[in-house]
Every structure is written in C-alpha cells, then in structure tokens.
PDB file of C-alpha atoms in Angstrom:
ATOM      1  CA  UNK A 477     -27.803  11.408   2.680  1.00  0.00           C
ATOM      2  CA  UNK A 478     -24.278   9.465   1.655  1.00  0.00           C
ATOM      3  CA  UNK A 479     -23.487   7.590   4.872  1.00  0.00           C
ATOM      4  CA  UNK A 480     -19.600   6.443   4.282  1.00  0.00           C
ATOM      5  CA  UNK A 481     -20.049   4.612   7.928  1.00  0.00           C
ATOM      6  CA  UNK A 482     -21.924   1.903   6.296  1.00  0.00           C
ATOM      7  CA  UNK A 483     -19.244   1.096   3.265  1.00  0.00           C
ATOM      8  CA  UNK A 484     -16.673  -1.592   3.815  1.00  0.00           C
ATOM      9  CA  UNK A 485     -12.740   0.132   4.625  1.00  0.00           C
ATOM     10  CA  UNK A 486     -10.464   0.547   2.086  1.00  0.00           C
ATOM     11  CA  UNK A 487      -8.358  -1.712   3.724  1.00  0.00           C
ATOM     12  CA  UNK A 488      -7.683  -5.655   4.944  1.00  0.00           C
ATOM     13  CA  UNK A 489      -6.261  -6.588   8.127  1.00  0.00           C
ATOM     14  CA  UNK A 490      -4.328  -9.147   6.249  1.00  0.00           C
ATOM     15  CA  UNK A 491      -3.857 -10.166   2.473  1.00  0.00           C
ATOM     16  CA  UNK A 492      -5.165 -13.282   2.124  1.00  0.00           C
ATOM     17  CA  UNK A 493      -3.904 -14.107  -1.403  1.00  0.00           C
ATOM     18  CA  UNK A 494      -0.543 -14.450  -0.101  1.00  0.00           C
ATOM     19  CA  UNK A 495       1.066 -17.665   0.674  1.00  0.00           C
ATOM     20  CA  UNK A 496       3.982 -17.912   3.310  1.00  0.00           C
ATOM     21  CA  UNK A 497       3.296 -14.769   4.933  1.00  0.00           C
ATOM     22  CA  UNK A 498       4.163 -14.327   8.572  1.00  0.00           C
ATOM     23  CA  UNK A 499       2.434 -10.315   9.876  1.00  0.00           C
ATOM     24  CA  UNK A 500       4.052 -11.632  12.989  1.00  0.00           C
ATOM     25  CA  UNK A 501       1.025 -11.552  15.506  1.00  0.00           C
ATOM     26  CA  UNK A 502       2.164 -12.030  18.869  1.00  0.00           C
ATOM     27  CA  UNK A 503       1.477 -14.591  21.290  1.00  0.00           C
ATOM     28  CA  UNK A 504       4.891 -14.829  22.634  1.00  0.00           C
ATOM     29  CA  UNK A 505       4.358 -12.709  25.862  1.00  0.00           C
ATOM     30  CA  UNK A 506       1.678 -15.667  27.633  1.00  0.00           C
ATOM     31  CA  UNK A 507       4.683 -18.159  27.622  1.00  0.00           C
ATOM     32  CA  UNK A 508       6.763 -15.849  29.197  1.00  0.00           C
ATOM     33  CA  UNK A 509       5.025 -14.134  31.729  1.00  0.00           C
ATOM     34  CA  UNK A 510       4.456 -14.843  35.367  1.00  0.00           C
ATOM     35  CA  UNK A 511       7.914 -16.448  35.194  1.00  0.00           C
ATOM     36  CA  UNK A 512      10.875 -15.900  38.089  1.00  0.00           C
ATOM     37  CA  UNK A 513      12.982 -14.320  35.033  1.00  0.00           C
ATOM     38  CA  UNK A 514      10.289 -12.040  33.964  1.00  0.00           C
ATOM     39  CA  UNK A 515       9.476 -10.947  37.496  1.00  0.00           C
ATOM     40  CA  UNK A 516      13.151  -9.600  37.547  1.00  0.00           C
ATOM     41  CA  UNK A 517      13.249  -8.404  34.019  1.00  0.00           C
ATOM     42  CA  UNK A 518      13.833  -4.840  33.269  1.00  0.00           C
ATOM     43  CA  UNK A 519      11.657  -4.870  29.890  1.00  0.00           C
ATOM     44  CA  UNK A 520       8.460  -5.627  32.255  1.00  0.00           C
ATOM     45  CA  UNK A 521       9.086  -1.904  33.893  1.00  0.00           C
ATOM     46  CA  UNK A 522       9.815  -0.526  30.355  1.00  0.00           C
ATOM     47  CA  UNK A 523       6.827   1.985  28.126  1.00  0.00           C
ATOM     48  CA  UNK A 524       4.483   0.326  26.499  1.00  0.00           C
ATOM     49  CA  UNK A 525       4.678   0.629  22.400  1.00  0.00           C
ATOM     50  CA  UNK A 526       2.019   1.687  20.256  1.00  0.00           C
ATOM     51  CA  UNK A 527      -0.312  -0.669  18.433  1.00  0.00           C
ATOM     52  CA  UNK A 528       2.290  -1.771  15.338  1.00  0.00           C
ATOM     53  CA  UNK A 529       1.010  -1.899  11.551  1.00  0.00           C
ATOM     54  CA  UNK A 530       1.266  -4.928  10.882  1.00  0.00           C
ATOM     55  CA  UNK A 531      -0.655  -7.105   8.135  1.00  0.00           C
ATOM     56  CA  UNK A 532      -2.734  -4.440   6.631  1.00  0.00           C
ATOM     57  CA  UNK A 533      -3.309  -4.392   2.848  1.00  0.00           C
ATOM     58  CA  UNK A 534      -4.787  -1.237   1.089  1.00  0.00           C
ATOM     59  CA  UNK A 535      -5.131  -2.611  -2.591  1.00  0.00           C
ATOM     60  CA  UNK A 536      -9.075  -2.013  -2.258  1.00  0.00           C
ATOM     61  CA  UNK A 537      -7.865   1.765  -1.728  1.00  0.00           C
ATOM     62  CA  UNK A 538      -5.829   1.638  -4.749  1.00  0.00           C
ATOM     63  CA  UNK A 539      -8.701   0.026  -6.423  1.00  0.00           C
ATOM     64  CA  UNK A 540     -11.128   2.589  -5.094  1.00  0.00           C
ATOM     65  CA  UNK A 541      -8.613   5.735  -5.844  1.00  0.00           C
ATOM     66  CA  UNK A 542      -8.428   4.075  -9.377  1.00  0.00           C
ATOM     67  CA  UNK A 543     -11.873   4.205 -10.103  1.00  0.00           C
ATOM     68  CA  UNK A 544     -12.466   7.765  -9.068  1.00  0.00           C
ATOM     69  CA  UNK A 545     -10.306   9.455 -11.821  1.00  0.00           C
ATOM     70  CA  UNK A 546     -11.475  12.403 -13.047  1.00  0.00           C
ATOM     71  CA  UNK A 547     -14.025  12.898  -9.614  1.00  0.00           C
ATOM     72  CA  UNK A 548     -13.849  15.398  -7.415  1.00  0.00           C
ATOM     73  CA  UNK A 549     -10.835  15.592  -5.004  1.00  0.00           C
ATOM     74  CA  UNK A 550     -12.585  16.797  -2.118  1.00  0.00           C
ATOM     75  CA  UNK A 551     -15.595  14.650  -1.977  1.00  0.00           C
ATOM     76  CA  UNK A 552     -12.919  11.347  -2.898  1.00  0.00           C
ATOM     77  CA  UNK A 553     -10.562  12.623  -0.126  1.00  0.00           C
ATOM     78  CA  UNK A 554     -13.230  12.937   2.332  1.00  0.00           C
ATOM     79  CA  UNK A 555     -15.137   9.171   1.842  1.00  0.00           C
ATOM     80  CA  UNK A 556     -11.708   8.111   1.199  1.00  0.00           C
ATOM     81  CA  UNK A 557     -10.509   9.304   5.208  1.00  0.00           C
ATOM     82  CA  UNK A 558     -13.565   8.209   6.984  1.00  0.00           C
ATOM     83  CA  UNK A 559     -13.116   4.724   5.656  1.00  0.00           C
ATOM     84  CA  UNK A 560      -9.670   4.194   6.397  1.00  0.00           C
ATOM     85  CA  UNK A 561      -8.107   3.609  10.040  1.00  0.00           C
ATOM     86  CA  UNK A 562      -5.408   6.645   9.337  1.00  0.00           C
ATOM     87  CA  UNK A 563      -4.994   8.974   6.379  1.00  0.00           C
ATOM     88  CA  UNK A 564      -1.445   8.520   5.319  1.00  0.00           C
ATOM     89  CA  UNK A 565      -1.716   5.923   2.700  1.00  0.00           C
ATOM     90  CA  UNK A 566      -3.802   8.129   0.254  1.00  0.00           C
ATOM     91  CA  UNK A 567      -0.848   9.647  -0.246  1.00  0.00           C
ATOM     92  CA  UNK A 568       1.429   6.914  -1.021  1.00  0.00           C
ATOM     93  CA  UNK A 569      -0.617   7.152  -4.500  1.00  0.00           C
ATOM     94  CA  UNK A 570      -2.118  10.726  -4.744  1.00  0.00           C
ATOM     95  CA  UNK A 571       0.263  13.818  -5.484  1.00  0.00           C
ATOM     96  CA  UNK A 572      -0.443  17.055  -4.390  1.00  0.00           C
ATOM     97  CA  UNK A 573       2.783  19.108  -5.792  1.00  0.00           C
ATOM     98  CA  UNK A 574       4.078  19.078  -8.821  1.00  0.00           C
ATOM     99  CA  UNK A 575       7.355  17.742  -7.482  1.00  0.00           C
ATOM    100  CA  UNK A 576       5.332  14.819  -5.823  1.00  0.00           C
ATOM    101  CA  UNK A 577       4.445  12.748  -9.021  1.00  0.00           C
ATOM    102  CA  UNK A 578       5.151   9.782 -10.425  1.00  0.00           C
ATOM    103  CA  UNK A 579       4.003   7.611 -13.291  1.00  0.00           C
ATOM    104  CA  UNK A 580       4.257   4.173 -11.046  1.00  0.00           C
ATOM    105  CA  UNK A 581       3.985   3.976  -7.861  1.00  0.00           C
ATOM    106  CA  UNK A 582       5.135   0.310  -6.068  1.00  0.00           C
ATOM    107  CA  UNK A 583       3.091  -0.910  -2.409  1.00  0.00           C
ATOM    108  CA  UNK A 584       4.542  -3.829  -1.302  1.00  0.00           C
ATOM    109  CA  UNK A 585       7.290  -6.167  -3.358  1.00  0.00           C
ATOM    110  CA  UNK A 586       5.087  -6.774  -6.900  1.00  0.00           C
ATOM    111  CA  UNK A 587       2.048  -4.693  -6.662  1.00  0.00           C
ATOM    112  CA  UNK A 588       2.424  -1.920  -8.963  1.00  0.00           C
ATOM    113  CA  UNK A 589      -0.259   1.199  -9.552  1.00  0.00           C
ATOM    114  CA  UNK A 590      -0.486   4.591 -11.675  1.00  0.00           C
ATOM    115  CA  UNK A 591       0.567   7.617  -9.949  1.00  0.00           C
ATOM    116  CA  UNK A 592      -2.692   9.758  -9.021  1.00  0.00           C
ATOM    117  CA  UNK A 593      -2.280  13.537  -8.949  1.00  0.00           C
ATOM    118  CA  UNK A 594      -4.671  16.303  -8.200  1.00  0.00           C
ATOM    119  CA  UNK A 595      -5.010  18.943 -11.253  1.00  0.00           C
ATOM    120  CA  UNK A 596      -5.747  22.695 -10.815  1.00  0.00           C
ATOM    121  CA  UNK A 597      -9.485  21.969 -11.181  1.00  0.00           C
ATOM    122  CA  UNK A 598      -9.662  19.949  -8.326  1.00  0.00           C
ATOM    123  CA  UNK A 599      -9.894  16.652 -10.647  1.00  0.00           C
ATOM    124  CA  UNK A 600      -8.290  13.293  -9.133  1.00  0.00           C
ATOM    125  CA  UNK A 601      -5.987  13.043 -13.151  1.00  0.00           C
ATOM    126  CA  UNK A 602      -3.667  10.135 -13.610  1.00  0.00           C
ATOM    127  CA  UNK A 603      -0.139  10.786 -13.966  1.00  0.00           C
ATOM    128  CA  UNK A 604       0.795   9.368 -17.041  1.00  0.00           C
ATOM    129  CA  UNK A 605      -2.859   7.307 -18.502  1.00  0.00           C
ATOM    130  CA  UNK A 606      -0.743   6.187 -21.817  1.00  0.00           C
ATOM    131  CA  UNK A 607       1.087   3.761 -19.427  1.00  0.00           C
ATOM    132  CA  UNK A 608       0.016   0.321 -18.885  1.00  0.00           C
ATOM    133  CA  UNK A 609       0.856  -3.576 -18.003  1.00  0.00           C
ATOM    134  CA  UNK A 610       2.254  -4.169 -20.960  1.00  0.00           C
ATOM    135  CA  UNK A 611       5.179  -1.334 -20.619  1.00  0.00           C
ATOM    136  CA  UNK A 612       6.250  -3.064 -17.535  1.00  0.00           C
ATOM    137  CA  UNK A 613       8.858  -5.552 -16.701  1.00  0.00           C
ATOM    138  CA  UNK A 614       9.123  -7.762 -13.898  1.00  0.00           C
ATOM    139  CA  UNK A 615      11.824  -7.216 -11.385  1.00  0.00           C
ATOM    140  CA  UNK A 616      12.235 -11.306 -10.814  1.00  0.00           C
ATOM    141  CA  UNK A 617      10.646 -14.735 -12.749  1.00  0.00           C
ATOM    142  CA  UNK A 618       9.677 -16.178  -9.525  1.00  0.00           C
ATOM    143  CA  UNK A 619       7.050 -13.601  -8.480  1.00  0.00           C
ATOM    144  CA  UNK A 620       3.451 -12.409  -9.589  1.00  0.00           C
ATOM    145  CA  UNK A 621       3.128  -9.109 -10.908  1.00  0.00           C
ATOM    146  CA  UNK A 622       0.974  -6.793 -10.938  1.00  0.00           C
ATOM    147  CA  UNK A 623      -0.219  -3.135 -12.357  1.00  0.00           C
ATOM    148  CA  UNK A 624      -3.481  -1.866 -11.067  1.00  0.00           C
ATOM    149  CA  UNK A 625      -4.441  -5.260 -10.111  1.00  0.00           C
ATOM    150  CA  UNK A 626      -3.733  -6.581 -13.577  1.00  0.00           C
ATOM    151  CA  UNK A 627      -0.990  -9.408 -14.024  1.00  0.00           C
ATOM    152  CA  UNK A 628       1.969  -8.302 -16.315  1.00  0.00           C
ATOM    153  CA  UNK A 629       4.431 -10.901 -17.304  1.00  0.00           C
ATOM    154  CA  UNK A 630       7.005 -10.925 -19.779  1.00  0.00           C
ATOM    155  CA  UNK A 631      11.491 -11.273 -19.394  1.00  0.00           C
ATOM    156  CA  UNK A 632      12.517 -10.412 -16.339  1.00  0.00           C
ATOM    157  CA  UNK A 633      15.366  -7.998 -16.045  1.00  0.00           C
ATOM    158  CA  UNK A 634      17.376 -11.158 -15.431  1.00  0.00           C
ATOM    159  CA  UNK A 635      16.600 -12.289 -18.577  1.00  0.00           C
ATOM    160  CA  UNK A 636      16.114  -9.014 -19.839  1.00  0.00           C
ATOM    161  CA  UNK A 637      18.181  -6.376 -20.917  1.00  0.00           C
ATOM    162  CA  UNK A 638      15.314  -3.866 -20.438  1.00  0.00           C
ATOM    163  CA  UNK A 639      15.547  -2.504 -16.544  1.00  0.00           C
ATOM    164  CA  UNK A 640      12.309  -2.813 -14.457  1.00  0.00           C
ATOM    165  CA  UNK A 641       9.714  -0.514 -13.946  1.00  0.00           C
ATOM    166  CA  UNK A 642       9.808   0.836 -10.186  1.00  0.00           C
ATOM    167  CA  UNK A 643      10.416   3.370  -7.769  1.00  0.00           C
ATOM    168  CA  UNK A 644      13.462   5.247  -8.863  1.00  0.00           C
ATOM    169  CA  UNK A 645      13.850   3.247 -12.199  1.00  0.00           C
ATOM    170  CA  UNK A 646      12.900   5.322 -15.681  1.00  0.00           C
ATOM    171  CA  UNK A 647       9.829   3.999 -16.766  1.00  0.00           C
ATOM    172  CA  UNK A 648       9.251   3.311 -20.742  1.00  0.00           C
ATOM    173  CA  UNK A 649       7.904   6.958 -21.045  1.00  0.00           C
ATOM    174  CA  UNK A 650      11.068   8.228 -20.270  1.00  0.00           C
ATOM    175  CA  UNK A 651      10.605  10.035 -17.084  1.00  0.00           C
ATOM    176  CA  UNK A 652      11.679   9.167 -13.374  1.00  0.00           C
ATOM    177  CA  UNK A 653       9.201   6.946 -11.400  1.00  0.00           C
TER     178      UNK A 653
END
C-alpha cells in the first residue's frame, strides 16, 4: 500500500533562500488591543477574514510535477492533491485544454518552469521539451534566474535587444507563452 500521508508536502511555508523577504506575519493586533481606542473601534465588530496565503512556496511541486513526465495523470494528480494544503496550484503548471498551454510558465518574479499538459493518453507531456535555460533571457541583471530550478544567465533585455522569456512574451520557439 502507497501511503501519500507519510511524504513531505509539495509545498514550504516560507522560501528560505530568499533574502529581504517580508510574508508579512502579523503581530500587530497584541499592541493594539485592549486599548480605549480599540474598545470603540468599529473594525473590532467587523467579520473575521479567512486565513491569508501568505509565504508559501510550491517549487518542490514544480520539482515533483517535473519529474513525473510521461506518468500517469491520474495517479500524479491524486498524490499530487493529498499532499498539498489546496489543489489550485497544480494548475498554475498543468494544462488540461488545448487553449490552456504554454511553453513557460513564471511563479513568482524569476522562477521560471515548462508548461505541463495532459495528452489524450492520459500522459503528464511537456509543452514544448526542445526548450531550455539557455533559450531564456533574463528580465533584469540584478536578479537570479531560474528555469526548472536551473540558473540561466546571459544579457538582460536591458542590455539586450532580445525580449524576455515570460508570461505573455513570445518565447524563442516562436509561439505565445
């Protein structure tokens, strides 16, 4: 029996690598409450929000989406959902449609990973497997780069007269990202 309960998540509660990054975690509310303005405040009699996303890093998804290419969709899918806290950010990689793919596929500002795509066998296919780090340009000199975890460096396109790889930007192949 595959127990997916015992695997780590395909997710961080905060990236760790990164330097001067504020996921804004609260502590504000102790200083304030049990004050005479807070007594009288409106926003104490106001709904309660939601828990807020905040701080959460799914590169080992990516990672783990990445390394099941040509596996079953179904059976990725399925140890892919019960080791994640919600479902939605398969998707941000994996096409279903035709009209969903891409070749790249950005998460976050410099993190940049092969559109995924399920084919009419039921095979997790990349979109476009001819494409790779060294067909992409970085969008600024001051950053670190990266496609499918693998640093890419080169002009930028302020130096550059080549555009950037990205969402929305034509990628070397020619088609729409």
């Amino acid at each position: 029996m595959n127990s997916h309960a015992s695997k780590k998540p395909l997710y961080r509660k905060v990236n760790t690598k990164a330097r001067n990054v504020h996921h804004d975690f609260g502590g504000d509310y102790r200083h304030e409450r049990n004050t005479k303005n807070n007594e009288r405040s409106e926003e104490t009699r106001r709904a309660m929000h939601g828990k807020h996303l905040r701080g959460l890093d799914y590169t080992p998804l990516c990672r783990f989406l990445l390394s099941k290419v040509g596996a079953d969709w179904d059976q990725v899918h399925s140890e892919a959902v019960a080791r994640l806290d919600r479902p939605e950010p398969i998707f941000w990689l994996v096409a279903l449609r035709e009209d969903e793919k891409k070749d790249v596929v950005r998460i976050g500002d410099s993190s940049y990973y092969s559109g995924l795509f399920v084919d009419a066998e039921g095979k997790l296919r990349v979109v476009n497997p001819a494409l790779g780090p060294e067909h992409m340009t970085p969008t600024c000199p001051c950053c670190t780069h990266t496609f499918n975890g693998i640093r890419f460096a080169g002009q930028s396109k302020e130096t550059s007269s080549n555009p950037p790889v990205g969402p929305g930007a034509p990628s070397r192949s020619g088609t729409a990202s």
